[in-house]
Amino acid sequence: MQTTVTTSIRRAAGILRAGGLVAFPTETVYGLGAHAMDEAAVAGIFEAKARPPDNPLIVHVAHRSMIEQLTPDPGDPARRLMDAFFPGPVTLVLPASVAVPRNVTAGLDTVAVRMPDHPTAHALLAEVELPVAAPSANRSGRPSPTTWQAVFEDMNGRIPCILKGRAVRVGLESTVVDCSGRVPKVLRLGAVSCEMLREVCPEIRLAGTGDDTSASPGMKHRHYAPRAQVVLVDHADDVSGADRGDAGFIGLHRPAGRAFARQTVCSSVTMYARRLFSFFRSCDEHRLRVVYCERVSPEGLGRALMDRLVRAEAAHSIPPSGSGTARG
Ligand code: TXA
Ligand code: MG
């Protein structure tokens, strides 16, 4: 299959309407979209990504009115969260309507819904006038793509179209909040922080803390990791000069002494989050052995960034695909 890279919203919308796949930018990462109410189109996403079928998809909408066909009733906490954070980098898990195909929800009775805050994503969703199911546009198990080139690297020949647009702003995937139960729960950390969520929804909890062991189905899969081994450090100076020759470094402070084979010094946590996944990919491209990542203070966006870093570090201790729990 020939993969076309385009800036034409109309062309991309035409492909989606006809049941084809289109990768498109959002403010978090690039998504790989399909007509969400078309089960066969959605099946194409799982095939192109080699995604495990037990991992449900997020449905993207341009307007609040498009949510009506996805859920019978979002409930009060979800309405408050939508008022505060839609459009934006947050996903709400809601009771699903029967009309939502089973492969979108992976057989659950809930559906994840998000309204992206990115001009290209919004223009595409508004033009196509359909809800669009879209996971991150990486091959399963690889870091999420934050540039069209990263999508091309993973998806060339596997999908008909990549819509390019303005660069992503956040660089980490959206915050996922489960609003289907009695108390809303954060399933995945992102740019909308726990502090921000609590301002609108003081009762909100973080899944997997205290006696709560629930989590998003996707969180059990191998995630966010480059092929190189990720090692977290408090400071670049913790790494000896001898270990820097075939290693990368990303962090907030410039390493003293010998330079790393590749290094990115970020001026803020925001910049660090935005650059992390493309830095992972460039380290793999240069076949580096290790990527050293400086720890950050786990507050606000820093907490989401630390979540991804810790998962990337742990990924090499998780067995690769084929043995049950691997790859997401
Ligand atoms: O920022 C993002 O969220 C990006 C852009 C493209 O929107 N999308 C994204 O999708 O990261 P994906 O598929 O890579 O991650 C979706 C996460 C997974 O952890 C999945 O398990 C969870 O959302 N999820 C989806 N539907 C769910 C549901 N019904 N219940 C619980 N978790 C759900
Ligand atoms: Mg993903």
Short mmCIF file of C-alpha atoms and ligand atoms in Angstrom, two decimals:
data_model
loop_
_atom_site.label_atom_id
_atom_site.label_comp_id
_atom_site.label_asym_id
_atom_site.label_seq_id
_atom_site.Cartn_x
_atom_site.Cartn_y
_atom_site.Cartn_z
CA MET A 1 0.00 0.00 0.00
CA GLN A 2 1.21 3.47 -0.92
CA THR A 3 1.19 5.89 2.04
CA THR A 4 0.35 9.46 1.03
CA VAL A 5 1.55 12.34 3.21
CA THR A 6 -0.80 15.31 2.79
CA THR A 7 -1.94 18.60 4.30
CA SER A 8 -5.37 18.28 2.67
CA ILE A 9 -8.14 17.99 5.29
CA ARG A 10 -10.70 17.18 2.57
CA ARG A 11 -8.65 14.34 1.19
CA ALA A 12 -8.04 12.87 4.66
CA ALA A 13 -11.73 13.22 5.56
CA GLY A 14 -12.72 11.44 2.33
CA ILE A 15 -10.50 8.47 3.22
CA LEU A 16 -11.98 8.24 6.74
CA ARG A 17 -15.53 8.41 5.43
CA ALA A 18 -14.78 5.58 2.99
CA GLY A 19 -13.55 3.34 5.85
CA GLY A 20 -9.80 4.00 5.42
CA LEU A 21 -7.16 4.86 8.02
CA VAL A 22 -5.66 8.33 8.47
CA ALA A 23 -2.89 9.32 10.89
CA PHE A 24 -3.35 12.89 12.15
CA PRO A 25 -1.72 15.23 14.67
CA THR A 26 -3.30 16.13 18.00
CA GLU A 27 -1.91 18.31 20.78
CA THR A 28 -0.65 15.18 22.60
CA VAL A 29 0.70 12.74 19.99
CA TYR A 30 -0.28 11.63 16.47
CA GLY A 31 -3.35 9.37 16.33
CA LEU A 32 -4.22 6.62 13.84
CA GLY A 33 -7.87 7.24 13.02
CA ALA A 34 -10.78 5.26 11.61
CA HIS A 35 -14.55 5.86 11.40
CA ALA A 36 -15.48 4.82 14.96
CA MET A 37 -18.92 3.42 14.13
CA ASP A 38 -17.56 1.21 11.31
CA GLU A 39 -16.33 -2.04 12.86
CA ALA A 40 -14.40 -3.12 9.75
CA ALA A 41 -12.58 0.21 9.55
CA VAL A 42 -11.67 -0.04 13.24
CA ALA A 43 -10.36 -3.58 12.70
CA GLY A 44 -7.85 -2.04 10.28
CA ILE A 45 -6.31 -0.03 13.15
CA PHE A 46 -5.54 -3.17 15.15
CA GLU A 47 -4.00 -4.77 12.09
CA ALA A 48 -1.86 -1.77 11.08
CA LYS A 49 -0.53 -1.31 14.62
CA ALA A 50 -0.32 -5.02 15.51
CA ARG A 51 -2.29 -3.95 18.60
CA PRO A 52 -3.61 -6.55 21.07
CA PRO A 53 -7.42 -6.75 20.68
CA ASP A 54 -7.96 -6.46 24.46
CA ASN A 55 -6.80 -2.82 24.42
CA PRO A 56 -9.73 -0.44 23.73
CA LEU A 57 -9.52 2.75 21.64
CA ILE A 58 -10.24 6.42 22.33
CA VAL A 59 -13.02 7.98 20.23
CA HIS A 60 -12.28 11.55 19.11
CA VAL A 61 -14.96 14.18 18.47
CA ALA A 62 -15.06 17.77 17.25
CA HIS A 63 -18.15 18.88 19.20
CA ARG A 64 -20.04 17.96 22.37
CA SER A 65 -23.08 17.00 20.27
CA MET A 66 -21.07 14.14 18.71
CA ILE A 67 -20.82 12.50 22.16
CA GLU A 68 -24.56 11.80 22.26
CA GLN A 69 -24.27 8.81 19.93
CA LEU A 70 -21.45 7.31 22.04
CA THR A 71 -22.94 7.34 25.54
CA PRO A 72 -26.50 7.27 26.91
CA ASP A 73 -25.48 9.62 29.75
CA PRO A 74 -22.00 10.84 30.71
CA GLY A 75 -23.08 11.64 34.29
CA ASP A 76 -22.42 14.69 36.42
CA PRO A 77 -18.65 14.43 37.14
CA ALA A 78 -17.96 13.86 33.42
CA ARG A 79 -20.06 16.91 32.51
CA ARG A 80 -18.02 19.04 34.90
CA LEU A 81 -14.76 17.68 33.49
CA MET A 82 -15.92 18.34 29.92
CA ASP A 83 -16.89 21.92 30.82
CA ALA A 84 -13.42 22.48 32.25
CA PHE A 85 -11.12 20.50 29.95
CA PHE A 86 -12.79 19.88 26.54
CA PRO A 87 -11.19 20.53 24.12
CA GLY A 88 -7.90 19.45 25.66
CA PRO A 89 -5.48 16.64 26.50
CA VAL A 90 -7.92 14.59 28.59
CA THR A 91 -9.94 11.45 27.83
CA LEU A 92 -13.09 10.46 29.70
CA VAL A 93 -14.23 6.85 30.04
CA LEU A 94 -18.05 6.84 29.91
CA PRO A 95 -20.84 4.24 29.81
CA ALA A 96 -21.00 3.07 26.17
CA SER A 97 -24.04 3.12 23.89
CA VAL A 98 -24.88 -0.18 22.22
CA ALA A 99 -24.15 1.48 18.85
CA VAL A 100 -20.39 1.63 19.61
CA PRO A 101 -18.66 -1.32 17.89
CA ARG A 102 -17.22 -3.97 20.21
CA ASN A 103 -13.70 -3.69 18.84
CA VAL A 104 -13.61 0.01 19.85
CA THR A 105 -14.37 -0.86 23.49
CA ALA A 106 -12.56 -4.23 23.49
CA GLY A 107 -15.83 -5.72 24.72
CA LEU A 108 -16.09 -3.42 27.78
CA ASP A 109 -19.35 -1.61 28.55
CA THR A 110 -17.49 1.72 28.56
CA VAL A 111 -16.11 3.98 25.83
CA ALA A 112 -13.23 6.47 26.03
CA VAL A 113 -13.99 9.92 24.54
CA ARG A 114 -11.70 12.84 23.80
CA MET A 115 -12.01 16.24 22.09
CA PRO A 116 -8.52 17.24 20.89
CA ASP A 117 -7.32 20.83 21.11
CA HIS A 118 -5.28 21.00 17.91
CA PRO A 119 -6.27 22.97 14.81
CA THR A 120 -5.59 20.13 12.33
CA ALA A 121 -7.32 17.48 14.45
CA HIS A 122 -10.29 19.75 14.99
CA ALA A 123 -10.55 20.65 11.30
CA LEU A 124 -10.42 16.98 10.29
CA LEU A 125 -13.03 15.87 12.85
CA ALA A 126 -15.33 18.76 11.95
CA GLU A 127 -14.99 18.08 8.21
CA VAL A 128 -15.60 14.33 8.50
CA GLU A 129 -18.55 14.86 10.89
CA LEU A 130 -18.04 11.41 12.41
CA PRO A 131 -16.54 10.18 15.68
CA VAL A 132 -13.02 8.89 14.94
CA ALA A 133 -11.44 6.04 16.91
CA ALA A 134 -7.70 6.65 17.23
CA PRO A 135 -4.92 5.13 19.29
CA SER A 136 -1.44 6.61 19.13
CA ALA A 137 -0.10 6.08 15.58
CA ASN A 138 2.95 3.97 16.54
CA ARG A 139 3.51 0.27 15.92
CA SER A 140 2.43 -1.45 19.12
CA GLY A 141 5.20 -1.37 21.73
CA ARG A 142 7.06 1.62 20.23
CA PRO A 143 7.07 5.17 21.64
CA SER A 144 4.07 7.28 20.57
CA PRO A 145 4.84 9.43 17.48
CA THR A 146 5.13 13.18 17.97
CA THR A 147 6.05 14.05 14.36
CA TRP A 148 4.67 12.91 11.00
CA GLN A 149 8.11 11.47 10.25
CA ALA A 150 7.83 9.16 13.27
CA VAL A 151 4.42 8.00 12.01
CA PHE A 152 5.96 7.39 8.58
CA GLU A 153 8.76 5.34 10.15
CA ASP A 154 6.24 2.98 11.78
CA MET A 155 3.35 3.04 9.29
CA ASN A 156 4.77 3.53 5.79
CA GLY A 157 3.11 0.97 3.50
CA ARG A 158 0.58 -0.01 6.18
CA ILE A 159 -1.90 2.90 5.97
CA PRO A 160 -3.18 5.02 3.07
CA CYS A 161 -2.69 8.50 4.53
CA ILE A 162 -0.75 10.67 6.97
CA LEU A 163 -2.19 14.14 7.50
CA LYS A 164 0.57 16.53 8.54
CA GLY A 165 -0.10 19.53 10.68
CA ARG A 166 1.33 21.89 13.21
CA ALA A 167 3.74 20.27 15.72
CA VAL A 168 2.31 18.57 18.79
CA ARG A 169 2.32 20.74 21.90
CA VAL A 170 2.30 18.23 24.79
CA GLY A 171 4.23 15.20 23.53
CA LEU A 172 2.73 12.76 26.10
CA GLU A 173 -0.60 10.97 25.69
CA SER A 174 -3.79 12.38 27.24
CA THR A 175 -4.83 12.02 30.88
CA VAL A 176 -7.42 9.21 31.06
CA VAL A 177 -10.19 9.54 33.66
CA ASP A 178 -12.70 6.76 34.24
CA CYS A 179 -16.06 8.43 34.88
CA SER A 180 -18.14 5.25 34.58
CA GLY A 181 -18.15 4.35 38.28
CA ARG A 182 -19.31 6.04 41.47
CA VAL A 183 -16.03 7.93 41.99
CA PRO A 184 -14.01 9.20 39.00
CA LYS A 185 -10.55 7.62 38.74
CA VAL A 186 -7.42 8.70 36.90
CA LEU A 187 -6.23 5.71 34.85
CA ARG A 188 -3.35 7.41 33.01
CA LEU A 189 -1.49 10.59 33.92
CA GLY A 190 -1.05 13.36 31.35
CA ALA A 191 -0.83 17.11 30.86
CA VAL A 192 -4.11 17.72 32.69
CA SER A 193 -2.66 17.05 36.13
CA CYS A 194 -4.29 15.53 39.22
CA GLU A 195 -4.13 18.99 40.81
CA MET A 196 -6.11 20.49 37.89
CA LEU A 197 -8.66 17.66 37.91
CA ARG A 198 -9.19 17.99 41.66
CA GLU A 199 -10.12 21.65 41.31
CA VAL A 200 -13.21 20.64 39.33
CA CYS A 201 -13.73 17.20 40.82
CA PRO A 202 -12.39 17.07 44.41
CA GLU A 203 -13.55 13.45 44.87
CA ILE A 204 -11.31 12.13 42.06
CA ARG A 205 -8.86 9.28 42.85
CA LEU A 206 -5.76 7.92 41.23
CA ALA A 207 -6.22 4.28 40.14
CA GLY A 208 -3.70 1.81 41.46
CA THR A 209 -3.15 3.68 44.71
CA GLY A 210 -4.28 2.58 48.18
CA ASP A 211 -6.46 -0.49 47.86
CA ASP A 212 -7.43 0.28 44.29
CA THR A 213 -5.70 -2.08 41.86
CA SER A 214 -7.69 -1.17 38.74
CA ALA A 215 -6.00 0.41 35.76
CA SER A 216 -6.58 1.09 32.11
CA PRO A 217 -6.44 -2.12 30.04
CA GLY A 218 -3.62 -0.56 28.03
CA MET A 219 -1.40 0.02 31.04
CA LYS A 220 -0.47 -3.62 31.38
CA HIS A 221 1.09 -3.61 27.93
CA ARG A 222 4.70 -2.76 27.13
CA HIS A 223 4.83 0.96 26.57
CA TYR A 224 6.75 4.08 25.79
CA ALA A 225 10.11 2.36 25.50
CA PRO A 226 12.84 2.69 22.90
CA ARG A 227 14.82 -0.42 21.93
CA ALA A 228 17.74 0.98 23.90
CA GLN A 229 17.67 0.39 27.63
CA VAL A 230 16.33 3.35 29.65
CA VAL A 231 18.09 4.21 32.92
CA LEU A 232 16.85 6.99 35.21
CA VAL A 233 19.45 9.16 36.95
CA ASP A 234 19.29 12.07 39.37
CA HIS A 235 21.97 13.87 37.41
CA ALA A 236 24.02 13.29 34.23
CA ASP A 237 27.16 13.40 36.37
CA ASP A 238 26.09 10.05 37.86
CA VAL A 239 27.12 8.49 34.51
CA SER A 240 30.84 7.89 34.03
CA GLY A 241 32.59 9.27 30.96
CA ALA A 242 33.35 5.73 29.80
CA ASP A 243 29.63 4.92 29.64
CA ARG A 244 28.71 7.96 27.53
CA GLY A 245 30.21 6.95 24.18
CA ASP A 246 27.26 4.77 23.09
CA ALA A 247 24.58 6.38 25.25
CA GLY A 248 22.05 9.19 25.03
CA PHE A 249 21.08 11.69 27.69
CA ILE A 250 17.95 13.81 28.11
CA GLY A 251 17.28 16.06 31.07
CA LEU A 252 17.11 19.56 32.44
CA HIS A 253 20.79 20.10 33.31
CA ARG A 254 23.73 20.17 30.93
CA PRO A 255 26.13 17.29 31.60
CA ALA A 256 29.63 18.31 32.63
CA GLY A 257 32.66 16.50 31.17
CA ARG A 258 32.54 14.14 28.21
CA ALA A 259 29.54 14.58 25.88
CA PHE A 260 27.05 11.74 25.40
CA ALA A 261 26.71 10.28 21.88
CA ARG A 262 23.40 12.18 21.72
CA GLN A 263 22.16 14.61 24.30
CA THR A 264 19.20 16.93 24.69
CA VAL A 265 19.12 19.53 27.44
CA CYS A 266 15.60 20.89 27.93
CA SER A 267 14.82 24.34 29.33
CA SER A 268 11.70 23.15 31.17
CA VAL A 269 9.65 20.09 32.08
CA THR A 270 7.23 21.11 29.31
CA MET A 271 10.03 20.94 26.74
CA TYR A 272 11.31 17.65 28.21
CA ALA A 273 7.85 16.06 27.86
CA ARG A 274 7.48 17.39 24.30
CA ARG A 275 10.83 15.99 23.20
CA LEU A 276 11.05 12.69 25.08
CA PHE A 277 9.50 10.29 22.58
CA SER A 278 11.30 11.71 19.54
CA PHE A 279 14.56 11.58 21.51
CA PHE A 280 13.92 7.89 22.23
CA ARG A 281 13.39 7.31 18.51
CA SER A 282 16.55 9.18 17.51
CA CYS A 283 18.58 7.14 20.01
CA ASP A 284 17.26 3.97 18.39
CA GLU A 285 18.03 5.30 14.93
CA HIS A 286 21.64 5.77 16.07
CA ARG A 287 21.63 2.32 17.67
CA LEU A 288 22.60 3.56 21.09
CA ARG A 289 22.80 1.02 23.90
CA VAL A 290 21.39 3.07 26.77
CA VAL A 291 19.33 6.25 27.20
CA TYR A 292 19.96 8.02 30.50
CA CYS A 293 17.00 10.18 31.56
CA GLU A 294 17.18 12.73 34.35
CA ARG A 295 14.45 12.37 36.96
CA VAL A 296 12.16 15.38 37.49
CA SER A 297 10.06 16.49 40.42
CA PRO A 298 6.77 14.55 40.24
CA GLU A 299 4.38 17.51 40.25
CA GLY A 300 1.94 18.62 37.55
CA LEU A 301 3.24 17.59 34.13
CA GLY A 302 6.38 16.28 35.88
CA ARG A 303 4.29 13.51 37.40
CA ALA A 304 3.09 12.35 33.97
CA LEU A 305 6.63 12.58 32.61
CA MET A 306 7.97 10.49 35.51
CA ASP A 307 5.21 7.94 34.89
CA ARG A 308 6.40 7.48 31.27
CA LEU A 309 10.07 7.40 32.29
CA VAL A 310 9.48 4.75 34.96
CA ARG A 311 7.48 2.62 32.50
CA ALA A 312 10.19 2.98 29.85
CA GLU A 313 12.82 1.90 32.38
CA ALA A 314 10.70 -1.08 33.45
CA ALA A 315 9.92 -2.15 29.87
CA HIS A 316 13.13 -4.08 29.47
CA SER A 317 12.22 -6.31 32.38
CA ILE A 318 8.88 -7.19 30.71
CA PRO A 319 9.12 -10.14 28.30
CA PRO A 320 8.66 -9.23 24.60
CA SER A 321 5.48 -10.04 22.60
CA GLY A 322 4.11 -13.54 22.32
CA SER A 323 4.36 -14.29 26.02
CA GLY A 324 1.02 -12.90 27.10
CA THR A 325 1.35 -9.53 28.77
CA ALA A 326 3.64 -7.72 26.38
CA ARG A 327 3.15 -4.78 24.02
CA GLY A 328 0.63 -1.93 23.97
O1 TXA B 1 -3.39 11.50 23.71
C1 TXA B 1 -3.97 10.45 23.45
O2 TXA B 1 -4.77 9.91 24.23
C2 TXA B 1 -3.68 9.80 22.08
C3 TXA B 1 -4.24 10.71 20.99
C4 TXA B 1 -4.10 10.11 19.62
O3 TXA B 1 -5.57 11.04 21.29
N1 TXA B 1 -4.25 8.50 22.01
C5 TXA B 1 -3.76 7.46 22.73
O4 TXA B 1 -4.42 6.28 22.50
O5 TXA B 1 -2.82 7.55 23.48
P1 TXA B 1 -3.88 4.87 22.99
O6 TXA B 1 -4.78 3.88 22.37
O7 TXA B 1 -2.45 4.76 22.68
O8 TXA B 1 -4.15 4.88 24.53
C6 TXA B 1 -5.49 4.80 24.99
C7 TXA B 1 -5.52 4.41 26.44
C8 TXA B 1 -5.10 2.97 26.64
O9 TXA B 1 -4.36 2.87 27.85
C9 TXA B 1 -6.46 2.26 26.76
O10 TXA B 1 -6.38 1.07 27.51
C10 TXA B 1 -7.28 3.32 27.48
O11 TXA B 1 -6.88 4.53 26.90
N2 TXA B 1 -8.72 3.11 27.24
C11 TXA B 1 -9.40 3.22 26.09
N3 TXA B 1 -10.70 2.89 26.26
C12 TXA B 1 -10.86 2.56 27.56
C13 TXA B 1 -11.95 2.10 28.35
N4 TXA B 1 -13.16 1.92 27.84
N5 TXA B 1 -11.72 1.85 29.67
C14 TXA B 1 -10.48 2.03 30.21
N6 TXA B 1 -9.40 2.45 29.50
C15 TXA B 1 -9.58 2.69 28.20
MG MG B 2 -0.58 4.10 22.54
#
